[in-house]
Amino acid sequence: MDRRTLIVSGLATLGTAGCATAQPGGPAGADGLPPPSPSATANPSYPTGQAETYSREELVNNVSDFLGVTAEAAGGAVERAFQDNGRPTAYIAGEEASGAFVGGARYGRGLLYMKNRQPIEVFWQGPSVGWDFGGNASRVFTLCYNLQYPEVIFQRFPGVEGSAYLVAGLGVNYLRSDDIILAPIRTGVGVRLGANVGYLGFSRTRRTLPF
């Protein structure tokens, strides 16, 4: 074997060894890259820093479309919440049902929206006590203030005493836990609003008991 043949043969052997060493341990995807690790898929990373806020115009249109009310009615409710709390960082659009005979319960389901993040499904439930009778079902659009990450919503939010009011036929009240304030805007709410005290607990799955 001549000298040139030996050199070519040696280079080929080194190239084969290098490729074998660089091959990933798991199966490669269609683009040739290894698939993402399970931990990366299960725990998506969110942007750091303060969450982006929603403007009054964005929310008036969303409230009007979702609740099926006029822009004037939606604007009155949103404007009141903006005066009290500023610009929200998130909102929940959903439906709920409630009933009471002195003691009552409320159950709901919806989607939590934040800018530049995927919507997530949330459930809420909670008890109430007061001079409260009857039942109702309604749509609810909840403005969320100082909510920086979606996972923080999963806790209990007591009602703020004396915060319930009606604006253009829409019921609005405040719930608060630490710095996070929720302002549910409901349709079809009558004298029940403000006639009871209680809390709402948010969860990832539906719960049978309201506590």
N, CA, C and O of each residue as an XYZ file, in Angstrom:
844
protein
N       0.861     -1.191      0.000
C       0.000      0.000      0.000
C       0.895      1.238      0.000
O       1.801      1.341      0.826
N       0.647      2.195     -0.933
C       1.518      3.359     -1.030
C       1.164      4.385      0.037
O       0.211      4.215      0.798
N       1.942      5.439      0.074
C       1.806      6.457      1.116
C       0.481      7.205      1.031
O      -0.129      7.503      2.058
N       0.019      7.519     -0.212
C      -1.234      8.261     -0.386
C      -2.421      7.447      0.119
O      -3.334      8.000      0.733
N      -2.418      6.163     -0.130
C      -3.516      5.296      0.309
C      -3.580      5.233      1.821
O      -4.673      5.233      2.389
N      -2.434      5.181      2.490
C      -2.401      5.147      3.951
C      -2.992      6.415      4.561
O      -3.716      6.351      5.554
N      -2.676      7.587      3.956
C      -3.184      8.869      4.490
C      -4.703      8.928      4.365
O      -5.387      9.295      5.320
N      -5.239      8.570      3.191
C      -6.684      8.604      2.963
C      -7.400      7.662      3.910
O      -8.442      8.003      4.470
N      -6.842      6.479      4.087
C      -7.450      5.489      4.977
C      -7.480      5.980      6.421
O      -8.463      5.766      7.130
N      -6.408      6.637      6.858
C      -6.351      7.155      8.226
C      -7.362      8.262      8.466
O      -8.004      8.294      9.516
N      -7.517      9.186      7.495
C      -8.484     10.268      7.633
C      -9.907      9.742      7.705
O     -10.721     10.255      8.472
N     -10.213      8.727      6.916
C     -11.550      8.136      6.934
C     -11.850      7.511      8.272
O     -12.973      7.620      8.764
N     -10.866      6.851      8.880
C     -11.061      6.215     10.187
C     -11.327      7.242     11.273
O     -12.199      7.029     12.115
N     -10.590      8.361     11.276
C     -10.780      9.425     12.255
C     -12.154     10.071     12.119
O     -12.794     10.368     13.127
N     -12.621     10.296     10.886
C     -13.930     10.906     10.658
C     -15.044     10.037     11.184
O     -15.998     10.544     11.774
N     -14.943      8.728     10.982
C     -15.973      7.806     11.482
C     -16.036      7.809     12.990
O     -17.129      7.790     13.556
N     -14.895      7.833     13.663
C     -14.852      7.861     15.129
C     -15.443      9.137     15.683
O     -16.140      9.108     16.697
N     -15.169     10.283     15.019
C     -15.689     11.570     15.484
C     -17.198     11.628     15.390
O     -17.850     12.145     16.297
N     -17.784     11.096     14.287
C     -19.230     11.108     14.134
C     -19.901     10.244     15.189
O     -20.957     10.606     15.709
N     -19.297      9.100     15.509
C     -19.865      8.200     16.505
C     -19.872      8.848     17.872
O     -20.805      8.636     18.648
N     -18.846      9.639     18.190
C     -18.769     10.299     19.496
C     -19.792     11.412     19.615
O     -20.332     11.626     20.700
N     -20.081     12.139     18.520
C     -20.979     13.290     18.563
C     -22.437     12.898     18.481
O     -23.292     13.759     18.690
N     -22.777     11.646     18.187
C     -24.161     11.224     18.019
C     -24.910     11.344     19.343
O     -24.428     10.803     20.338
N     -26.103     12.047     19.421
C     -26.836     12.175     20.681
C     -27.370     10.841     21.144
O     -27.585      9.927     20.348
N     -27.586     10.741     22.467
C     -28.025      9.483     23.031
C     -29.451      9.142     22.660
O     -29.754      7.966     22.465
N     -30.370     10.146     22.550
C     -31.761      9.884     22.233
C     -32.001      9.965     20.747
O     -31.104     10.355     20.000
N     -33.220      9.598     20.286
C     -33.543      9.674     18.870
C     -33.631     11.110     18.408
O     -34.136     11.966     19.134
N     -33.153     11.384     17.225
C     -33.162     12.737     16.679
C     -34.511     13.041     16.076
O     -35.218     12.139     15.627
N     -34.875     14.327     16.063
C     -36.115     14.743     15.448
C     -35.961     14.869     13.949
O     -34.931     14.507     13.380
N     -37.034     15.405     13.296
C     -37.014     15.520     11.845
C     -35.957     16.502     11.379
O     -35.451     16.390     10.262
N     -35.618     17.471     12.231
C     -34.616     18.459     11.843
C     -33.214     18.039     12.236
O     -32.268     18.811     12.077
N     -33.066     16.816     12.750
C     -31.743     16.341     13.110
C     -31.334     16.674     14.517
O     -30.274     16.235     14.962
N     -32.147     17.448     15.250
C     -31.821     17.830     16.612
C     -32.477     16.862     17.585
O     -33.510     16.278     17.256
N     -31.907     16.672     18.778
C     -32.543     15.790     19.769
C     -33.833     16.404     20.265
O     -33.949     17.629     20.313
N     -34.831     15.570     20.645
C     -36.110     16.097     21.133
C     -35.924     16.826     22.442
O     -34.961     16.568     23.163
N     -36.863     17.766     22.773
C     -36.741     18.489     24.047
C     -36.901     17.543     25.217
O     -37.594     16.530     25.123
N     -36.253     17.882     26.321
C     -36.341     17.046     27.513
C     -37.737     17.145     28.105
O     -38.409     18.157     27.908
N     -38.198     16.116     28.833
C     -39.530     16.177     29.442
C     -39.707     17.353     30.377
O     -40.794     17.927     30.446
N     -38.648     17.728     31.109
C     -38.775     18.836     32.051
C     -39.011     20.148     31.331
O     -39.738     21.002     31.836
N     -38.414     20.327     30.166
C     -38.611     21.564     29.414
C     -40.027     21.662     28.898
O     -40.593     22.753     28.835
N     -40.617     20.514     28.522
C     -41.980     20.514     28.016
C     -42.976     20.738     29.141
O     -43.971     21.440     28.962
N     -42.712     20.145     30.302
C     -43.657     20.238     31.411
C     -43.606     21.584     32.106
O     -44.601     22.004     32.696
N     -42.483     22.267     32.055
C     -42.326     23.545     32.738
C     -41.868     24.613     31.753
O     -40.680     24.928     31.692
N     -42.813     25.185     30.970
C     -42.415     26.202     30.013
C     -41.871     27.426     30.708
O     -42.329     27.788     31.791
N     -40.896     28.066     30.091
C     -40.308     29.258     30.681
C     -41.100     30.476     30.241
O     -41.458     30.598     29.070
N     -41.379     31.386     31.183
C     -42.114     32.592     30.894
C     -41.162     33.778     30.854
O     -40.097     33.742     31.471
N     -41.540     34.831     30.130
C     -40.687     36.016     30.105
C     -40.520     36.568     31.513
O     -41.463     36.565     32.304
N     -39.327     37.038     31.820
C     -39.065     37.600     33.133
C     -39.469     39.068     33.161
O     -39.678     39.683     32.115
N     -39.578     39.623     34.358
C     -39.935     41.019     34.490
C     -41.431     41.209     34.625
O     -42.178     40.243     34.786
N     -41.866     42.460     34.559
C     -43.270     42.804     34.725
C     -44.097     42.335     33.519
O     -43.669     42.449     32.371
N     -45.288     41.808     33.813
C     -46.190     41.390     32.738
C     -46.747     42.611     32.020
O     -46.943     43.659     32.634
N     -47.001     42.480     30.733
C     -47.588     43.571     29.961
C     -49.029     43.800     30.381
O     -49.707     42.879     30.837
N     -49.491     45.029     30.226
C     -50.842     45.385     30.648
C     -51.759     45.573     29.443
O     -51.311     45.692     28.302
N     -53.066     45.596     29.739
C     -54.083     45.811     28.706
C     -54.610     47.242     28.788
O     -54.767     47.795     29.877
N     -54.876     47.822     27.644
C     -55.402     49.182     27.598
C     -56.921     49.163     27.773
O     -57.557     48.116     27.646
N     -57.478     50.304     28.060
C     -58.931     50.421     28.218
C     -59.647     50.028     26.935
O     -60.664     49.335     26.981
N     -59.127     50.465     25.784
C     -59.781     50.177     24.512
C     -59.818     48.672     24.225
O     -60.826     48.151     23.749
N     -58.719     47.980     24.516
C     -58.678     46.533     24.310
C     -59.752     45.833     25.132
O     -60.446     44.945     24.637
N     -59.881     46.237     26.384
C     -60.798     45.543     27.280
C     -62.250     45.904     27.026
O     -63.126     45.052     27.171
N     -62.524     47.134     26.655
C     -63.909     47.504     26.346
C     -64.434     46.649     25.200
O     -65.555     46.145     25.265
N     -63.636     46.482     24.156
C     -64.066     45.653     23.025
C     -64.252     44.203     23.443
O     -65.226     43.565     23.044
N     -63.328     43.675     24.243
C     -63.424     42.280     24.674
C     -64.624     42.055     25.585
O     -65.349     41.073     25.426
N     -64.836     42.956     26.535
C     -65.975     42.829     27.439
C     -67.289     42.917     26.670
O     -68.203     42.125     26.899
N     -67.379     43.879     25.758
C     -68.597     44.046     24.966
C     -68.911     42.803     24.149
O     -70.052     42.339     24.131
N     -67.900     42.260     23.472
C     -68.118     41.079     22.626
C     -68.451     39.850     23.460
O     -69.361     39.099     23.110
N     -67.731     39.632     24.554
C     -67.903     38.404     25.321
C     -69.204     38.404     26.120
O     -69.908     37.394     26.153
N     -69.528     39.517     26.757
C     -70.731     39.575     27.572
C     -71.979     39.904     26.766
O     -73.093     39.783     27.275
N     -71.807     40.317     25.515
C     -72.952     40.642     24.673
C     -73.667     41.905     25.098
O     -74.894     41.981     25.038
N     -72.899     42.903     25.531
C     -73.480     44.181     25.953
C     -72.959     45.276     25.032
O     -72.055     45.051     24.227
N     -73.538     46.454     25.161
C     -73.103     47.571     24.330
C     -71.725     48.064     24.769
O     -71.281     47.818     25.891
N     -71.068     48.765     23.853
C     -69.755     49.314     24.177
C     -69.862     50.349     25.291
O     -68.934     50.503     26.085
N     -70.996     51.066     25.355
C     -71.174     52.061     26.409
C     -71.252     51.393     27.782
O     -70.641     51.863     28.741
N     -72.017     50.280     27.873
C     -72.127     49.565     29.147
C     -70.781     48.984     29.558
O     -70.374     49.100     30.714
N     -70.087     48.354     28.601
C     -68.772     47.784     28.899
C     -67.791     48.871     29.299
O     -66.990     48.686     30.215
N     -67.853     50.016     28.608
C     -66.940     51.108     28.914
C     -67.140     51.655     30.310
O     -66.170     52.020     30.974
N     -68.403     51.720     30.778
C     -68.658     52.223     32.121
C     -68.067     51.326     33.196
O     -67.481     51.809     34.165
N     -68.224     50.010     33.021
C     -67.688     49.074     34.011
C     -66.163     49.070     34.001
O     -65.531     49.076     35.058
N     -65.576     49.059     32.809
C     -64.114     49.033     32.698
C     -63.515     50.325     33.230
O     -62.483     50.304     33.900
N     -64.160     51.454     32.932
C     -63.638     52.742     33.380
C     -63.606     52.821     34.905
O     -62.659     53.353     35.485
N     -64.641     52.292     35.547
C     -64.666     52.306     37.016
C     -63.516     51.471     37.585
O     -62.847     51.886     38.531
N     -63.296     50.297     37.002
C     -62.203     49.440     37.472
C     -60.844     50.091     37.215
O     -59.935     49.975     38.038
N     -60.703     50.776     36.076
C     -59.439     51.449     35.775
C     -59.186     52.592     36.764
O     -58.048     52.802     37.184
N     -60.223     53.322     37.134
C     -60.052     54.412     38.096
C     -59.579     53.885     39.444
O     -58.773     54.529     40.117
N     -60.070     52.731     39.835
C     -59.723     52.172     41.143
C     -58.378     51.463     41.155
O     -57.665     51.507     42.157
N     -58.018     50.801     40.040
C     -56.860     49.892     40.071
C     -55.834     50.096     38.962
O     -54.756     49.504     39.025
N     -56.122     50.899     37.961
C     -55.177     51.072     36.855
C     -55.369     50.034     35.770
O     -56.483     49.558     35.548
N     -54.280     49.678     35.090
C     -54.338     48.766     33.949
C     -54.081     47.326     34.408
O     -53.100     47.072     35.108
N     -54.938     46.389     34.027
C     -54.761     44.988     34.435
C     -53.687     44.288     33.613
O     -53.390     44.687     32.487
N     -53.111     43.242     34.190
C     -52.092     42.449     33.500
C     -52.668     41.172     32.889
O     -51.978     40.472     32.147
N     -53.921     40.869     33.197
C     -54.536     39.634     32.679
C     -56.044     39.760     32.787
O     -56.557     40.676     33.430
N     -56.751     38.830     32.152
C     -58.196     38.747     32.345
C     -58.643     37.308     32.157
O     -57.975     36.515     31.494
N     -59.796     36.980     32.757
C     -60.401     35.650     32.655
C     -61.777     35.807     32.036
O     -62.600     36.577     32.532
N     -62.031     35.088     30.963
C     -63.337     35.083     30.312
C     -63.967     33.714     30.525
O     -63.402     32.700     30.116
N     -65.146     33.677     31.168
C     -65.743     32.378     31.461
C     -67.215     32.468     31.810
O     -67.860     33.498     31.610
N     -67.732     31.369     32.338
C     -69.134     31.272     32.740
C     -69.203     30.683     34.136
O     -68.306     29.954     34.559
N     -70.277     31.003     34.851
C     -70.419     30.485     36.191
C     -71.890     30.319     36.549
O     -72.772     30.895     35.913
N     -72.129     29.522     37.578
C     -73.470     29.326     38.121
C     -73.375     29.407     39.632
O     -72.370     29.013     40.223
N     -74.433     29.923     40.258
C     -74.429     30.054     41.713
C     -75.840     29.899     42.238
O     -76.820     30.118     41.526
N     -75.919     29.519     43.489
C     -77.206     29.380     44.145
C     -77.031     29.532     45.638
O     -75.944     29.309     46.169
N     -78.108     29.916     46.321
C     -77.977     30.144     47.761
C     -79.334     30.085     48.440
O     -80.364     30.417     47.855
N     -79.301     29.655     49.689
C     -80.416     29.797     50.625
C     -79.753     30.103     51.961
O     -79.479     29.203     52.755
N     -79.499     31.386     52.196
C     -78.668     31.908     53.272
C     -77.200     31.545     52.998
O     -76.384     32.429     52.740
N     -76.863     30.253     53.052
C     -75.536     29.814     52.625
C     -75.585     29.445     51.156
O     -76.573     28.879     50.687
N     -74.525     29.763     50.427
C     -74.540     29.510     48.992
C     -73.207     29.036     48.473
O     -72.244     28.878     49.225
N     -73.166     28.812     47.165
C     -71.934     28.365     46.503
C     -71.921     28.886     45.082
O     -72.968     29.121     44.479
N     -70.721     29.061     44.559
C     -70.534     29.548     43.196
C     -69.483     28.683     42.509
O     -68.452     28.364     43.099
N     -69.750     28.304     41.255
C     -68.818     27.494     40.474
C     -68.636     28.134     39.101
O     -69.593     28.634     38.510
N     -67.403     28.114     38.598
C     -67.148     28.699     37.292
C     -65.992     28.038     36.566
O     -65.223     27.267     37.141
N     -65.894     28.358     35.302
C     -64.839     27.823     34.439
C     -64.544     28.846     33.353
O     -65.465     29.465     32.819
N     -63.253     29.032     33.015
C     -62.908     29.982     31.966
C     -61.462     29.841     31.528
O     -60.771     28.894     31.905
N     -61.018     30.797     30.728
C     -59.648     30.836     30.234
C     -58.967     32.098     30.739
O     -59.532     33.190     30.674
N     -57.749     31.939     31.241
C     -56.936     33.059     31.703
C     -56.038     33.514     30.564
O     -55.294     32.717     29.993
N     -56.111     34.807     30.234
C     -55.325     35.382     29.144
C     -54.296     36.359     29.691
O     -54.607     37.201     30.533
N     -53.055     36.235     29.197
C     -51.997     37.200     29.447
C     -51.256     37.433     28.132
O     -51.155     36.526     27.305
N     -50.748     38.622     27.942
C     -50.068     38.938     26.692
C     -48.792     38.112     26.529
O     -48.033     37.915     27.478
N     -48.578     37.640     25.310
C     -47.387     36.861     24.949
C     -47.298     35.534     25.684
O     -46.206     34.981     25.819
N     -48.419     35.010     26.161
C     -48.442     33.723     26.841
C     -49.674     32.943     26.413
O     -50.703     33.530     26.078
N     -49.570     31.638     26.425
C     -50.686     30.798     26.028
C     -51.806     30.877     27.069
O     -51.524     30.870     28.267
N     -53.086     30.953     26.632
C     -54.192     30.921     27.602
C     -54.193     29.592     28.358
O     -53.823     28.557     27.805
N     -54.602     29.626     29.601
C     -54.712     28.400     30.393
C     -56.126     28.304     30.965
O     -56.758     29.315     31.268
N     -56.607     27.071     31.105
C     -57.944     26.845     31.648
C     -57.906     26.922     33.166
O     -57.006     26.369     33.797
N     -58.873     27.601     33.748
C     -58.960     27.712     35.197
C     -60.392     27.413     35.635
O     -61.346     27.620     34.885
N     -60.517     26.925     36.856
C     -61.812     26.690     37.485
C     -61.848     27.475     38.789
O     -60.810     27.712     39.407
N     -63.040     27.874     39.201
C     -63.154     28.537     40.486
C     -64.442     28.103     41.180
O     -65.433     27.744     40.545
N     -64.386     28.151     42.488
C     -65.517     27.778     43.317
C     -65.360     28.454     44.668
O     -64.249     28.772     45.090
N     -66.482     28.672     45.342
C     -66.389     29.310     46.643
C     -67.731     29.374     47.344
O     -68.775     29.403     46.691
N     -67.712     29.396     48.675
C     -68.935     29.507     49.473
C     -69.282     30.963     49.754
O     -68.458     31.860     49.577
N     -70.504     31.176     50.189
C     -70.925     32.517     50.600
C     -71.949     32.391     51.716
O     -72.640     31.378     51.823
N     -72.042     33.416     52.542
C     -73.004     33.458     53.636
C     -73.596     34.860     53.675
O     -72.873     35.850     53.564
N     -74.924     34.940     53.834
C     -75.547     36.245     53.917
C     -77.039     36.163     53.694
O     -77.614     35.076     53.644
N     -77.663     37.326     53.560
C     -79.096     37.393     53.269
C     -79.254     37.184     51.770
O     -79.340     38.137     50.996
N     -79.291     35.911     51.383
C     -79.049     35.565     49.992
C     -79.909     34.363     49.627
O     -79.782     33.296     50.228
N     -80.802     34.542     48.621
C     -81.687     33.459     48.208
C     -81.761     33.407     46.681
O     -81.635     34.430     46.007
N     -81.969     32.188     46.142
C     -82.149     32.049     44.704
C     -80.913     31.520     44.016
O     -80.000     31.005     44.660
N     -80.892     31.650     42.706
C     -79.763     31.165     41.919
C     -79.701     31.885     40.580
O     -80.681     32.487     40.143
N     -78.557     31.818     39.942
C     -78.414     32.446     38.628
C     -77.209     31.859     37.896
O     -76.296     31.302     38.505
N     -77.236     31.999     36.595
C     -76.108     31.606     35.745
C     -75.736     32.806     34.891
O     -76.618     33.512     34.402
N     -74.470     33.042     34.708
C     -74.055     34.239     33.982
C     -72.674     34.062     33.377
O     -71.911     33.172     33.752
N     -72.387     34.926     32.443
C     -71.026     35.056     31.947
C     -70.279     36.045     32.832
O     -70.867     36.966     33.398
N     -68.979     35.836     32.939
C     -68.189     36.709     33.802
C     -66.858     37.010     33.132
O     -66.204     36.117     32.594
N     -66.470     38.260     33.171
C     -65.210     38.731     32.605
C     -64.432     39.366     33.752
O     -64.810     40.424     34.257
N     -63.348     38.718     34.159
C     -62.610     39.139     35.351
C     -61.308     39.832     34.980
O     -60.454     39.249     34.312
N     -61.162     41.062     35.410
C     -59.912     41.793     35.233
C     -58.962     41.414     36.366
O     -59.366     41.366     37.528
N     -57.706     41.146     36.031
C     -56.705     40.710     37.023
C     -55.598     41.751     37.112
O     -54.987     42.110     36.105
N     -55.347     42.230     38.321
C     -54.337     43.264     38.544
C     -53.147     42.703     39.326
O     -53.312     41.947     40.283
N     -51.947     43.091     38.895
C     -50.687     42.686     39.543
C     -50.439     41.183     39.471
O     -49.675     40.645     40.273
N     -51.065     40.509     38.537
C     -50.804     39.086     38.319
C     -49.662     38.988     37.313
O     -49.851     39.288     36.134
N     -48.478     38.570     37.765
C     -47.296     38.555     36.912
C     -47.079     37.206     36.227
O     -46.481     37.150     35.152
N     -47.555     36.129     36.832
C     -47.395     34.791     36.271
C     -48.719     34.042     36.389
O     -49.417     34.196     37.391
N     -49.083     33.234     35.387
C     -50.386     32.557     35.417
C     -50.585     31.672     36.631
O     -51.696     31.609     37.159
N     -49.535     30.978     37.101
C     -49.691     30.020     38.195
C     -50.121     30.673     39.511
O     -50.661     30.001     40.390
N     -49.884     31.968     39.648
C     -50.210     32.650     40.902
C     -51.726     32.747     41.113
O     -52.174     33.004     42.230
N     -52.513     32.546     40.064
C     -53.962     32.639     40.188
C     -54.525     31.527     41.057
O     -55.633     31.657     41.577
N     -53.781     30.428     41.227
C     -54.317     29.261     41.928
C     -54.190     29.430     43.444
O     -53.279     28.899     44.079
N     -55.135     30.187     43.997
C     -55.210     30.442     45.426
C     -56.604     30.960     45.750
O     -57.453     31.052     44.863
N     -56.850     31.301     47.021
C     -58.141     31.828     47.430
C     -58.119     33.349     47.432
O     -57.123     33.972     47.800
N     -59.244     33.938     47.011
C     -59.382     35.389     46.963
C     -60.630     35.788     47.746
O     -61.742     35.608     47.248
N     -60.478     36.325     48.953
C     -61.645     36.801     49.722
C     -62.246     38.052     49.076
O     -61.560     38.819     48.402
N     -63.556     38.231     49.306
C     -64.212     39.433     48.816
C     -63.817     40.638     49.639
O     -63.565     40.523     50.838
N     -63.761     41.797     48.997
C     -63.445     43.042     49.687
C     -64.755     43.692     50.103
O     -65.593     43.996     49.254
N     -64.937     43.906     51.384
C     -66.206     44.416     51.919
C     -66.527     45.792     51.343
O     -65.668     46.672     51.290
N     -67.772     45.961     50.915
C     -68.233     47.255     50.433
C     -67.783     47.600     49.027
O     -67.924     48.751     48.614
N     -67.239     46.638     48.267
C     -66.706     46.967     46.949
C     -67.687     46.671     45.818
O     -67.388     46.967     44.661
N     -68.853     46.093     46.123
C     -69.782     45.713     45.070
C     -70.556     46.926     44.561
O     -70.943     47.798     45.340
N     -70.780     46.974     43.249
C     -71.563     48.059     42.672
C     -72.099     47.638     41.315
O     -71.640     46.650     40.741
N     -73.057     48.375     40.807
C     -73.651     48.125     39.494
C     -73.324     49.285     38.577
O     -73.446     50.446     38.968
N     -72.909     48.975     37.356
C     -72.613     49.990     36.351
C     -73.286     49.570     35.049
O     -72.915     48.560     34.450
N     -74.284     50.353     34.612
C     -74.980     50.094     33.359
C     -75.502     48.659     33.270
O     -75.421     48.031     32.214
N     -76.034     48.146     34.370
C     -76.589     46.808     34.380
C     -75.581     45.704     34.571
O     -75.962     44.533     34.601
N     -74.309     46.029     34.700
C     -73.271     45.027     34.936
C     -72.841     45.076     36.398
O     -72.627     46.153     36.954
N     -72.716     43.903     37.014
C     -72.277     43.837     38.400
C     -70.774     43.693     38.482
O     -70.180     42.891     37.760
N     -70.155     44.467     39.358
C     -68.704     44.430     39.538
C     -68.392     44.373     41.036
O     -68.984     45.109     41.825
N     -67.470     43.504     41.418
C     -66.986     43.515     42.798
C     -65.512     43.142     42.811
O     -64.975     42.686     41.801
N     -64.862     43.332     43.938
C     -63.418     43.104     44.027
C     -63.109     41.943     44.964
O     -63.754     41.758     45.996
N     -62.109     41.174     44.573
C     -61.530     40.116     45.401
C     -60.043     40.400     45.498
O     -59.431     40.884     44.546
N     -59.464     40.095     46.656
C     -58.054     40.450     46.831
C     -57.311     39.419     47.654
O     -57.831     38.889     48.636
N     -56.070     39.141     47.232
C     -55.139     38.311     47.991
C     -53.761     38.936     47.847
O     -53.192     38.955     46.756
N     -53.226     39.446     48.949
C     -51.957     40.196     48.924
C     -52.081     41.359     47.942
O     -52.982     42.187     48.079
N     -51.184     41.432     46.947
C     -51.218     42.550     46.006
C     -52.089     42.276     44.783
O     -52.299     43.172     43.965
N     -52.592     41.068     44.647
C     -53.368     40.700     43.458
C     -54.840     41.020     43.689
O     -55.428     40.607     44.688
N     -55.421     41.756     42.759
C     -56.826     42.145     42.840
C     -57.559     41.591     41.623
O     -57.082     41.712     40.495
N     -58.708     40.989     41.854
C     -59.571     40.506     40.784
C     -60.850     41.335     40.778
O     -61.422     41.618     41.830
N     -61.293     41.720     39.583
C     -62.516     42.508     39.448
C     -63.460     41.797     38.477
O     -63.441     42.089     37.281
N     -64.287     40.867     38.973
C     -65.244     40.181     38.099
C     -66.352     41.135     37.629
O     -66.949     41.850     38.434
N     -66.614     41.136     36.326
C     -67.713     41.889     35.734
C     -68.732     40.852     35.250
O     -68.424     40.035     34.382
N     -69.945     40.886     35.810
C     -70.942     39.851     35.528
C     -72.183     40.439     34.873
O     -72.548     41.590     35.114
N     -72.819     39.628     34.041
C     -74.135     39.954     33.512
C     -75.178     39.191     34.315
O     -74.880     38.146     34.894
N     -76.385     39.707     34.349
C     -77.462     39.008     35.015
C     -77.347     38.983     36.518
O     -77.928     38.107     37.159
N     -76.617     39.914     37.105
C     -76.459     39.951     38.560
C     -77.427     40.973     39.129
O     -77.455     42.114     38.668
N     -78.236     40.583     40.138
C     -79.203     41.497     40.722
C     -78.879     41.822     42.149
O     -77.760     42.222     42.469
N     -79.860     41.650     43.012
C     -79.693     42.029     44.401
C     -78.707     41.121     45.131
O     -78.256     41.454     46.227
N     -78.368     39.977     44.535
C     -77.420     39.084     45.191
C     -76.047     39.732     45.327
O     -75.314     39.431     46.268
N     -75.698     40.596     44.422
C     -74.387     41.232     44.477
C     -74.283     42.108     45.724
O     -75.063     43.045     45.895
N     -73.329     41.805     46.586
C     -73.140     42.581     47.798
C     -73.995     42.121     48.963
O     -73.876     42.651     50.067
N     -74.884     41.111     48.720
C     -75.737     40.629     49.800
C     -75.115     39.454     50.532
O     -75.757     38.862     51.400
N     -73.879     39.104     50.202
C     -73.224     37.992     50.875
C     -71.725     38.254     50.962
O     -71.189     39.128     50.280
N     -71.065     37.483     51.811
C     -69.618     37.545     51.917
C     -69.066     36.147     51.705
O     -69.720     35.159     52.041
N     -67.882     36.061     51.155
C     -67.276     34.760     50.902
C     -65.953     34.921     50.184
O     -65.314     35.971     50.257
N     -65.552     33.880     49.494
C     -64.303     33.929     48.754
C     -64.427     33.021     47.535
O     -65.344     32.206     47.441
N     -63.485     33.175     46.601
C     -63.374     32.287     45.452
C     -62.001     31.632     45.477
O     -60.990     32.307     45.670
N     -61.965     30.325     45.285
C     -60.715     29.598     45.170
C     -60.521     29.116     43.747
O     -61.407     28.475     43.181
N     -59.380     29.416     43.170
C     -59.089     29.029     41.784
C     -58.253     27.753     41.778
O     -57.366     27.580     42.614
N     -58.541     26.862     40.829
C     -57.860     25.572     40.757
C     -57.661     25.168     39.303
O     -58.271     25.733     38.395
N     -56.787     24.169     39.101
C     -56.501     23.665     37.762
C     -57.552     22.679     37.279
O     -57.698     22.474     36.074
N     -58.286     22.067     38.203
C     -59.315     21.089     37.869
C     -60.607     21.456     38.594
O     -60.594     22.201     39.574
N     -61.717     20.922     38.098
C     -63.003     21.188     38.716
C     -63.117     20.487     40.065
O     -62.702     19.337     40.203
N     -63.672     21.168     41.054
C     -63.859     20.600     42.385
C     -65.342     20.531     42.710
O     -66.117     21.409     42.330
N     -65.729     19.468     43.423
C     -67.123     19.284     43.785
C     -67.522     20.180     44.951
O     -68.571     20.822     44.916
N     -66.686     20.220     45.980
C     -66.978     21.055     47.148
C     -66.456     22.474     46.933
O     -65.378     22.650     46.366
N     -67.192     23.473     47.368
C     -66.757     24.860     47.132
C     -65.677     25.334     48.076
O     -65.133     26.421     47.882
N     -65.342     24.541     49.114
C     -64.405     25.013     50.136
C     -62.957     24.779     49.715
O     -62.036     25.117     50.459
